[in-house]
mmCIF file of C-alpha atoms in Angstrom:
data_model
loop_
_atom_site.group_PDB
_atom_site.id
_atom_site.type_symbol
_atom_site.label_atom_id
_atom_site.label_comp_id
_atom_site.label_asym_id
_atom_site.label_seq_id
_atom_site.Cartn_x
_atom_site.Cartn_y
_atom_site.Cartn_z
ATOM 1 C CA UNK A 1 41.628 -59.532 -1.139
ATOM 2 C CA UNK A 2 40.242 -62.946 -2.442
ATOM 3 C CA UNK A 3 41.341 -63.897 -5.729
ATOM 4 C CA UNK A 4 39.260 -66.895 -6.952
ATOM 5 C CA UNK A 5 40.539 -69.058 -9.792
ATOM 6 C CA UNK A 6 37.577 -70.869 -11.908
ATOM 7 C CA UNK A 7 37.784 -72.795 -14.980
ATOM 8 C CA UNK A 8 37.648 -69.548 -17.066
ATOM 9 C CA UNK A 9 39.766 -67.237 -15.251
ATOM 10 C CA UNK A 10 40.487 -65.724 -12.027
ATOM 11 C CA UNK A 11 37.821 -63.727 -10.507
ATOM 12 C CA UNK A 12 37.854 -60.720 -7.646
ATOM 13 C CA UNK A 13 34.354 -59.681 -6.429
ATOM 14 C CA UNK A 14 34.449 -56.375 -4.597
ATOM 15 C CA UNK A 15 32.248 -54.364 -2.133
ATOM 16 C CA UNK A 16 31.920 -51.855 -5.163
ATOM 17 C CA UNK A 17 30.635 -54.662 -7.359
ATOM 18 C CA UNK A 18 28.075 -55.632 -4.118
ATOM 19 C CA UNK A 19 26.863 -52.399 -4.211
ATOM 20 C CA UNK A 20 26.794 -52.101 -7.824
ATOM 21 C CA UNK A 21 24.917 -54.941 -9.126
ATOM 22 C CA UNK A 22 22.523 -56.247 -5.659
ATOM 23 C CA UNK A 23 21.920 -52.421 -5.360
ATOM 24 C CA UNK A 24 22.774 -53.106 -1.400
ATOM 25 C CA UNK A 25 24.084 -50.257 0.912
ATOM 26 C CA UNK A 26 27.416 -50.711 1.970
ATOM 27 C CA UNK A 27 27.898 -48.320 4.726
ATOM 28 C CA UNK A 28 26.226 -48.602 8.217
ATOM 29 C CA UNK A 29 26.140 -50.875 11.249
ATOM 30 C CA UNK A 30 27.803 -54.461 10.661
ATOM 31 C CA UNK A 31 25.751 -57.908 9.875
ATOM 32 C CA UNK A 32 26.923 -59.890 12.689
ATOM 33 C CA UNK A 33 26.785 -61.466 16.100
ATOM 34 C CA UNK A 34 24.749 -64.276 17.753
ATOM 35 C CA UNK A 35 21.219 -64.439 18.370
ATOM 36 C CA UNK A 36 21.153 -64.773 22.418
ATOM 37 C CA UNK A 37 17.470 -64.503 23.251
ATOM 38 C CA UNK A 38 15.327 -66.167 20.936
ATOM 39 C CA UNK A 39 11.888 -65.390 22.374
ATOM 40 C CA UNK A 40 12.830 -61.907 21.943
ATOM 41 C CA UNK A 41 11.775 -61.698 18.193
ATOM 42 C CA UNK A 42 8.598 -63.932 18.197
ATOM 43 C CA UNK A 43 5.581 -62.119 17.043
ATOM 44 C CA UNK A 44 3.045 -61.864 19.338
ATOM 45 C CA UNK A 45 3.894 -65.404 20.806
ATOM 46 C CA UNK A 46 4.233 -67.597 17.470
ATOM 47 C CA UNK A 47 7.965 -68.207 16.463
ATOM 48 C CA UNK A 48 9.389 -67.483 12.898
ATOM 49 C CA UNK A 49 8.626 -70.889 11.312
ATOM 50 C CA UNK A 50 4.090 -69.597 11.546
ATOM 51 C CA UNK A 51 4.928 -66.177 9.876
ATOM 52 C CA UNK A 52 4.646 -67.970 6.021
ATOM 53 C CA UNK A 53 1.157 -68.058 4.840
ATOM 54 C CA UNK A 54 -1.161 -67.300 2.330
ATOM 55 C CA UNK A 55 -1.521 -63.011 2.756
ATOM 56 C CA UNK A 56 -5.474 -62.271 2.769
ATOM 57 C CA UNK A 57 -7.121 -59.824 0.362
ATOM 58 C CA UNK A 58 -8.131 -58.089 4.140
ATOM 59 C CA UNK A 59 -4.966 -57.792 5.467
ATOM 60 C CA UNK A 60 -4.427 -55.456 8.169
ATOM 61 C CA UNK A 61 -1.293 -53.676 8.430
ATOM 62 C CA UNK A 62 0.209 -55.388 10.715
ATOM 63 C CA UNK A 63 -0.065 -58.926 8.801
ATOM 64 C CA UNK A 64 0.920 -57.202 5.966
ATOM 65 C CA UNK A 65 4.474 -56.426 8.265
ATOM 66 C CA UNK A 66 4.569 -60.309 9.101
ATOM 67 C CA UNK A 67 4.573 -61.152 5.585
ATOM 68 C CA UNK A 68 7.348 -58.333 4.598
ATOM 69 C CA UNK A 69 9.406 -59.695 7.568
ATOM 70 C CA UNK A 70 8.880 -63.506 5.979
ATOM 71 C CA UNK A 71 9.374 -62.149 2.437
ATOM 72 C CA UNK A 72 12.978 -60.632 3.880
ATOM 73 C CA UNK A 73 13.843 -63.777 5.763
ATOM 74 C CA UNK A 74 13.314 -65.903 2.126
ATOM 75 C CA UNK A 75 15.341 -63.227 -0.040
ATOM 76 C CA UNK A 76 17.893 -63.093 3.062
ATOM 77 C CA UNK A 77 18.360 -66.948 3.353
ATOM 78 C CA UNK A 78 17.966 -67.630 -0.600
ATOM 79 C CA UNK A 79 19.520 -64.774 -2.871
ATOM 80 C CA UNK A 80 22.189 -63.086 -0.360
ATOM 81 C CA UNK A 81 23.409 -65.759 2.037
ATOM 82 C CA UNK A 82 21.899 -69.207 0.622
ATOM 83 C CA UNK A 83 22.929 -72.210 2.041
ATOM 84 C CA UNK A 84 22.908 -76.297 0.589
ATOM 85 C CA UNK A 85 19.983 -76.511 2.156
ATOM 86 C CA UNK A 86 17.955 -74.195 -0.226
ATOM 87 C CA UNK A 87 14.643 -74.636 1.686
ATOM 88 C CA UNK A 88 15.552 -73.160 5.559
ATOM 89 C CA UNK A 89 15.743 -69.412 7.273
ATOM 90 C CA UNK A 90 18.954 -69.481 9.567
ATOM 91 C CA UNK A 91 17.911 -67.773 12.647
ATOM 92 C CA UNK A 92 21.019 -65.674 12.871
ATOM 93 C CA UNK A 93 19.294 -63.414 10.476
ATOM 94 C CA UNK A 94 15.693 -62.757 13.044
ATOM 95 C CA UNK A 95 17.797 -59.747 14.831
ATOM 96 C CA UNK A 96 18.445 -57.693 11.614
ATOM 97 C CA UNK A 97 14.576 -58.101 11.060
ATOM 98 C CA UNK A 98 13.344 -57.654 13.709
ATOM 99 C CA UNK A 99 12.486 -54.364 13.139
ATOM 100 C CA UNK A 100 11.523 -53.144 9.371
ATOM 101 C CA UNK A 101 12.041 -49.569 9.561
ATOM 102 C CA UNK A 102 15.725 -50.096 11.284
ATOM 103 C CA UNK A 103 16.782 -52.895 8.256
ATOM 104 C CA UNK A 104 18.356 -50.012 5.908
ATOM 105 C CA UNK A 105 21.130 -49.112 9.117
ATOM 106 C CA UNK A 106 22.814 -52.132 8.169
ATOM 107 C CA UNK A 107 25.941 -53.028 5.668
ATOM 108 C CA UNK A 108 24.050 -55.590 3.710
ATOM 109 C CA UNK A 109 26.597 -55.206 1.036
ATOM 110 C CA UNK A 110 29.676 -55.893 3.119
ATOM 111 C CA UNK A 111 27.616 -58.939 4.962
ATOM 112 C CA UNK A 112 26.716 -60.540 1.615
ATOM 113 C CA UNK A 113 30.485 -60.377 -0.111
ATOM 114 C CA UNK A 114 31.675 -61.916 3.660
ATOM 115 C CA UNK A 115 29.248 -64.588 2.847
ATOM 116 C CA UNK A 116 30.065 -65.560 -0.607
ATOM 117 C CA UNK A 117 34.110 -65.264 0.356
ATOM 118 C CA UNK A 118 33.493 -67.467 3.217
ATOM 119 C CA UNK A 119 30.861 -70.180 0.904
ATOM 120 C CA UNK A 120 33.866 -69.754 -2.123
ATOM 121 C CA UNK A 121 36.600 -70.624 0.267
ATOM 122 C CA UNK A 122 35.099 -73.266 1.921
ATOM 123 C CA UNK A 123 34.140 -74.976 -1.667
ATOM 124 C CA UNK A 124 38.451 -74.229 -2.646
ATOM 125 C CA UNK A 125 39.211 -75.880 0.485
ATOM 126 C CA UNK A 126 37.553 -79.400 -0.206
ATOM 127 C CA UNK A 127 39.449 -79.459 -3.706
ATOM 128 C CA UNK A 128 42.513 -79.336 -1.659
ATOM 129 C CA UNK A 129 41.232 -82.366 0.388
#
Protein backbone atom coordinates (compact mmCIF):
# COMPACT_ATOMS: atom_id res chain seq x y z
CA UNK A 1 0.00 0.00 0.00
CA UNK A 2 1.34 3.56 -0.89
CA UNK A 3 0.48 6.15 1.45
CA UNK A 4 1.33 9.58 -0.08
CA UNK A 5 1.69 12.62 2.16
CA UNK A 6 0.85 16.13 0.28
CA UNK A 7 0.55 19.47 1.67
CA UNK A 8 -3.13 18.79 2.61
CA UNK A 9 -3.11 15.40 3.89
CA UNK A 10 -2.12 11.96 3.25
CA UNK A 11 -3.57 10.34 0.31
CA UNK A 12 -4.13 6.36 -0.71
CA UNK A 13 -5.32 5.82 -4.33
CA UNK A 14 -6.68 2.33 -4.84
CA UNK A 15 -7.45 -0.09 -7.76
CA UNK A 16 -11.19 0.43 -6.62
CA UNK A 17 -10.80 4.18 -7.01
CA UNK A 18 -9.01 3.31 -10.75
CA UNK A 19 -11.86 1.57 -11.63
CA UNK A 20 -14.21 3.89 -10.14
CA UNK A 21 -13.46 7.21 -11.44
CA UNK A 22 -11.24 6.36 -15.15
CA UNK A 23 -14.10 3.78 -15.61
CA UNK A 24 -11.00 1.26 -16.56
CA UNK A 25 -11.36 -2.60 -16.20
CA UNK A 26 -9.33 -3.98 -13.66
CA UNK A 27 -9.34 -7.61 -14.26
CA UNK A 28 -7.63 -9.36 -17.28
CA UNK A 29 -4.19 -9.92 -18.77
CA UNK A 30 -1.33 -7.60 -17.22
CA UNK A 31 0.12 -4.18 -18.93
CA UNK A 32 3.62 -5.14 -19.18
CA UNK A 33 6.74 -6.41 -20.85
CA UNK A 34 9.14 -5.11 -23.55
CA UNK A 35 8.49 -4.42 -27.01
CA UNK A 36 11.08 -6.98 -28.81
CA UNK A 37 10.19 -6.69 -32.48
CA UNK A 38 9.38 -3.38 -33.52
CA UNK A 39 8.54 -3.91 -37.19
CA UNK A 40 5.99 -6.19 -35.96
CA UNK A 41 3.31 -3.44 -35.31
CA UNK A 42 3.95 -1.06 -38.31
CA UNK A 43 0.96 -0.61 -40.44
CA UNK A 44 1.29 -1.65 -43.69
CA UNK A 45 5.06 -0.55 -43.75
CA UNK A 46 4.85 3.12 -42.15
CA UNK A 47 5.92 3.16 -38.38
CA UNK A 48 3.75 4.74 -35.54
CA UNK A 49 5.12 8.32 -35.75
CA UNK A 50 2.83 8.58 -39.87
CA UNK A 51 -0.42 7.23 -38.21
CA UNK A 52 -1.43 11.16 -36.93
CA UNK A 53 -3.17 13.03 -39.58
CA UNK A 54 -5.95 14.92 -40.56
CA UNK A 55 -9.01 11.87 -40.83
CA UNK A 56 -10.83 12.49 -44.36
CA UNK A 57 -14.59 13.00 -44.69
CA UNK A 58 -14.00 9.52 -47.11
CA UNK A 59 -12.43 7.51 -44.80
CA UNK A 60 -12.41 3.93 -45.33
CA UNK A 61 -12.58 1.68 -42.51
CA UNK A 62 -9.48 0.81 -42.22
CA UNK A 63 -8.06 4.57 -41.85
CA UNK A 64 -10.68 5.10 -39.66
CA UNK A 65 -8.77 1.99 -37.38
CA UNK A 66 -5.36 3.96 -37.87
CA UNK A 67 -6.79 6.95 -36.42
CA UNK A 68 -8.57 4.97 -33.34
CA UNK A 69 -5.16 3.24 -32.82
CA UNK A 70 -3.42 7.02 -32.83
CA UNK A 71 -6.34 8.43 -30.80
CA UNK A 72 -5.47 5.40 -28.08
CA UNK A 73 -1.74 5.94 -28.27
CA UNK A 74 -2.46 10.02 -27.32
CA UNK A 75 -5.06 9.16 -24.42
CA UNK A 76 -2.53 6.20 -23.43
CA UNK A 77 0.66 8.43 -23.35
CA UNK A 78 -1.27 11.73 -22.06
CA UNK A 79 -4.22 10.96 -19.53
CA UNK A 80 -3.15 7.34 -18.09
CA UNK A 81 0.63 7.12 -18.16
CA UNK A 82 1.89 10.82 -19.11
CA UNK A 83 5.29 11.54 -18.96
CA UNK A 84 7.48 15.27 -18.59
CA UNK A 85 7.61 15.16 -21.91
CA UNK A 86 3.84 15.84 -22.60
CA UNK A 87 4.22 15.75 -26.43
CA UNK A 88 5.68 11.83 -27.17
CA UNK A 89 3.95 8.10 -27.52
CA UNK A 90 6.37 5.65 -25.60
CA UNK A 91 6.57 2.69 -27.75
CA UNK A 92 6.13 0.25 -24.92
CA UNK A 93 2.50 0.90 -25.33
CA UNK A 94 2.35 -0.29 -29.64
CA UNK A 95 1.83 -4.13 -28.33
CA UNK A 96 -1.37 -3.45 -26.26
CA UNK A 97 -2.64 -1.70 -29.54
CA UNK A 98 -1.82 -3.48 -31.76
CA UNK A 99 -4.88 -5.03 -32.10
CA UNK A 100 -8.30 -2.96 -31.30
CA UNK A 101 -10.69 -5.62 -30.71
CA UNK A 102 -8.10 -7.50 -28.15
CA UNK A 103 -7.45 -3.85 -26.06
CA UNK A 104 -10.46 -4.59 -23.48
CA UNK A 105 -8.36 -8.19 -22.29
CA UNK A 106 -6.13 -6.01 -20.54
CA UNK A 107 -5.91 -4.57 -16.70
CA UNK A 108 -5.76 -0.98 -17.72
CA UNK A 109 -6.79 -0.11 -14.26
CA UNK A 110 -4.07 -1.97 -12.40
CA UNK A 111 -1.38 -0.63 -15.22
CA UNK A 112 -2.44 3.00 -14.70
CA UNK A 113 -2.35 3.01 -10.55
CA UNK A 114 1.38 1.09 -11.17
CA UNK A 115 2.11 4.12 -13.16
CA UNK A 116 1.08 6.92 -11.01
CA UNK A 117 2.73 4.91 -7.75
CA UNK A 118 5.84 4.57 -9.65
CA UNK A 119 5.66 8.72 -11.20
CA UNK A 120 4.54 9.68 -7.17
CA UNK A 121 7.47 7.83 -5.76
CA UNK A 122 9.92 8.87 -7.97
CA UNK A 123 8.79 12.76 -7.41
CA UNK A 124 9.05 11.71 -3.06
CA UNK A 125 12.35 10.43 -3.80
CA UNK A 126 14.03 13.72 -5.20
CA UNK A 127 12.64 15.64 -2.00
CA UNK A 128 14.73 13.27 -0.10
CA UNK A 129 17.77 14.24 -2.29
Amino acid sequence: MHTFHLPFGECTVTLQDVAFQLGLPVDGEAVSGCLGEFETYMEGGRPAWEWFRVLPADASEETVRIYAWAYIMMLLSTQLFGDKSANRVHIRWLPFVANLDDMGRYSWGSAALAWLYRCMCRVEEQKCD
